Tab-separated table of C-alpha atoms in Angstrom:
chain	number	residue	atom	x	y	z
A	1	THR	CA	0.000	0.000	0.000
A	2	GLY	CA	1.026	3.669	-0.125
A	3	CYS	CA	4.229	4.265	-2.083
A	4	ALA	CA	5.354	0.638	-2.138
A	5	GLY	CA	5.055	-1.236	-5.337
A	6	PRO	CA	5.949	-0.888	-8.975
A	7	GLY	CA	5.216	2.443	-10.594
A	8	ARG	CA	4.417	4.229	-7.366
A	9	ALA	CA	7.849	5.605	-6.431
A	10	VAL	CA	7.731	8.546	-8.856
A	11	PRO	CA	4.262	9.748	-7.806
A	12	CYS	CA	5.289	9.310	-4.160
A	13	ARG	CA	8.396	11.436	-4.639
A	14	ALA	CA	6.363	14.048	-6.463
A	15	GLY	CA	3.847	14.106	-3.615
A	16	LEU	CA	6.637	14.463	-1.057
A	17	ALA	CA	8.209	17.245	-3.108
A	18	GLU	CA	4.850	19.060	-3.182
A	19	LEU	CA	4.481	18.715	0.597
A	20	ARG	CA	8.033	19.963	1.141
A	21	ALA	CA	7.379	22.944	-1.151
A	22	ARG	CA	4.240	23.816	0.818
A	23	ARG	CA	6.193	23.485	4.057
A	24	ASP	CA	8.946	25.780	2.740
A	25	GLU	CA	6.364	28.341	1.628
A	26	LEU	CA	4.663	28.167	5.010
A	27	SER	CA	8.029	28.490	6.769
A	28	GLY	CA	8.676	31.673	4.779
A	29	ARG	CA	5.318	33.106	5.816
A	30	ILE	CA	6.018	32.172	9.432
A	31	ARG	CA	9.375	33.995	9.327
A	32	GLU	CA	7.705	37.079	7.836
A	33	GLU	CA	4.970	37.080	10.474
A	34	GLU	CA	7.483	36.557	13.285
A	35	ALA	CA	9.483	39.521	11.974
A	36	GLU	CA	6.314	41.640	11.779
A	37	ARG	CA	5.356	40.584	15.291
A	38	GLY	CA	8.806	41.630	16.509
A	39	ARG	CA	8.473	45.029	14.831
A	40	LEU	CA	5.009	45.510	16.311
A	41	GLN	CA	6.195	44.529	19.781
A	42	ALA	CA	9.026	47.055	19.512
A	43	ARG	CA	6.568	49.766	18.457
A	44	ILE	CA	4.237	48.819	21.299
A	45	GLY	CA	7.137	49.091	23.733
A	46	ALA	CA	8.102	52.518	22.408
A	47	LEU	CA	4.488	53.707	22.454
A	48	SER	CA	3.991	52.367	25.976
A	49	GLU	CA	7.023	54.331	27.135
A	50	ARG	CA	5.748	57.487	25.421
A	51	LEU	CA	2.318	56.937	26.982
A	52	ALA	CA	3.837	56.618	30.453
A	53	LEU	CA	5.927	59.784	29.992
A	54	THR	CA	2.952	61.700	28.614
A	55	SER	CA	0.751	60.533	31.485
A	56	GLU	CA	3.335	61.690	34.034
A	57	SER	CA	3.682	65.056	32.304
A	58	LEU	CA	-0.089	65.432	32.120
A	59	ALA	CA	-0.421	64.681	35.833
A	60	ARG	CA	2.189	67.363	36.636
A	61	HIS	CA	0.450	69.895	34.406
A	62	LEU	CA	-2.961	69.134	35.896
A	63	ALA	CA	-1.550	69.586	39.406
A	64	ALA	CA	0.093	72.881	38.407
A	65	ARG	CA	-3.156	74.131	36.869
A	66	SER	CA	-5.032	73.168	40.012
A	67	ASP	CA	-2.518	75.157	42.084
A	68	LEU	CA	-2.970	78.151	39.779
A	69	ASP	CA	-6.763	77.861	39.963
A	70	ARG	CA	-6.543	77.841	43.757
A	71	SER	CA	-4.170	80.844	43.787
A	72	ILE	CA	-6.428	82.775	41.421
A	73	ALA	CA	-9.513	82.042	43.529
A	74	GLU	CA	-7.735	83.066	46.749
A	75	THR	CA	-6.381	86.250	45.132
A	76	GLU	CA	-9.791	87.175	43.718
A	77	ALA	CA	-11.395	86.613	47.124
A	78	ALA	CA	-8.743	88.732	48.857
A	79	TYR	CA	-9.092	91.455	46.229
A	80	GLY	CA	-12.858	91.463	46.724
A	81	LYS	CA	-12.372	91.886	50.479
A	82	ILE	CA	-9.905	94.734	49.873
A	83	LEU	CA	-12.434	96.495	47.620
A	84	GLU	CA	-15.161	95.981	50.194
A	85	SER	CA	-12.934	97.319	52.988
A	86	SER	CA	-11.889	100.280	50.836
A	87	GLN	CA	-15.525	101.132	50.155
A	88	THR	CA	-16.349	100.862	53.857
A	89	LEU	CA	-13.369	103.080	54.714
A	90	LEU	CA	-14.450	105.612	52.076
A	91	ASP	CA	-18.008	105.631	53.456
A	92	VAL	CA	-16.715	106.151	57.005
A	93	LEU	CA	-14.384	108.909	55.823
A	94	LYS	CA	-17.228	110.667	54.005
A	95	GLY	CA	-19.325	110.429	57.155
A	96	GLU	CA	-16.532	111.876	59.283
A	97	ILE	CA	-16.015	114.730	56.834
A	98	GLY	CA	-19.744	115.444	56.951
A	99	ASN	CA	-19.734	115.392	60.760
A	100	ALA	CA	-16.688	117.664	60.859
A	101	SER	CA	-18.391	120.115	58.509
A	102	LYS	CA	-21.513	120.199	60.699
A	103	ALA	CA	-19.448	120.678	63.834
A	104	SER	CA	-17.573	123.615	62.338
A	105	GLU	CA	-20.755	125.426	61.259
A	106	PRO	CA	-21.874	128.286	63.528
């Protein structure tokens, strides 16, 4: 059975040659895909590193912006209090000037 017997050796060798050719072709594809996988893994590694650096930078910038927001809010609140105090002082001063004018009238 199989390749044994008269007249079967040539077809058997041809069949084996075909299988070997398919294997060689498949081996070539495997090498190409392994190379592509290696390139992709290298790109993923580089992108992962960039992502980590960008995330760290973003966190620093967000923290700095938060600090600035807090400083701005505190400064605006203090400025508002200064304006309010200035207005109160001006009102008191106007009242004192009015009282002084009345006191100096005959």
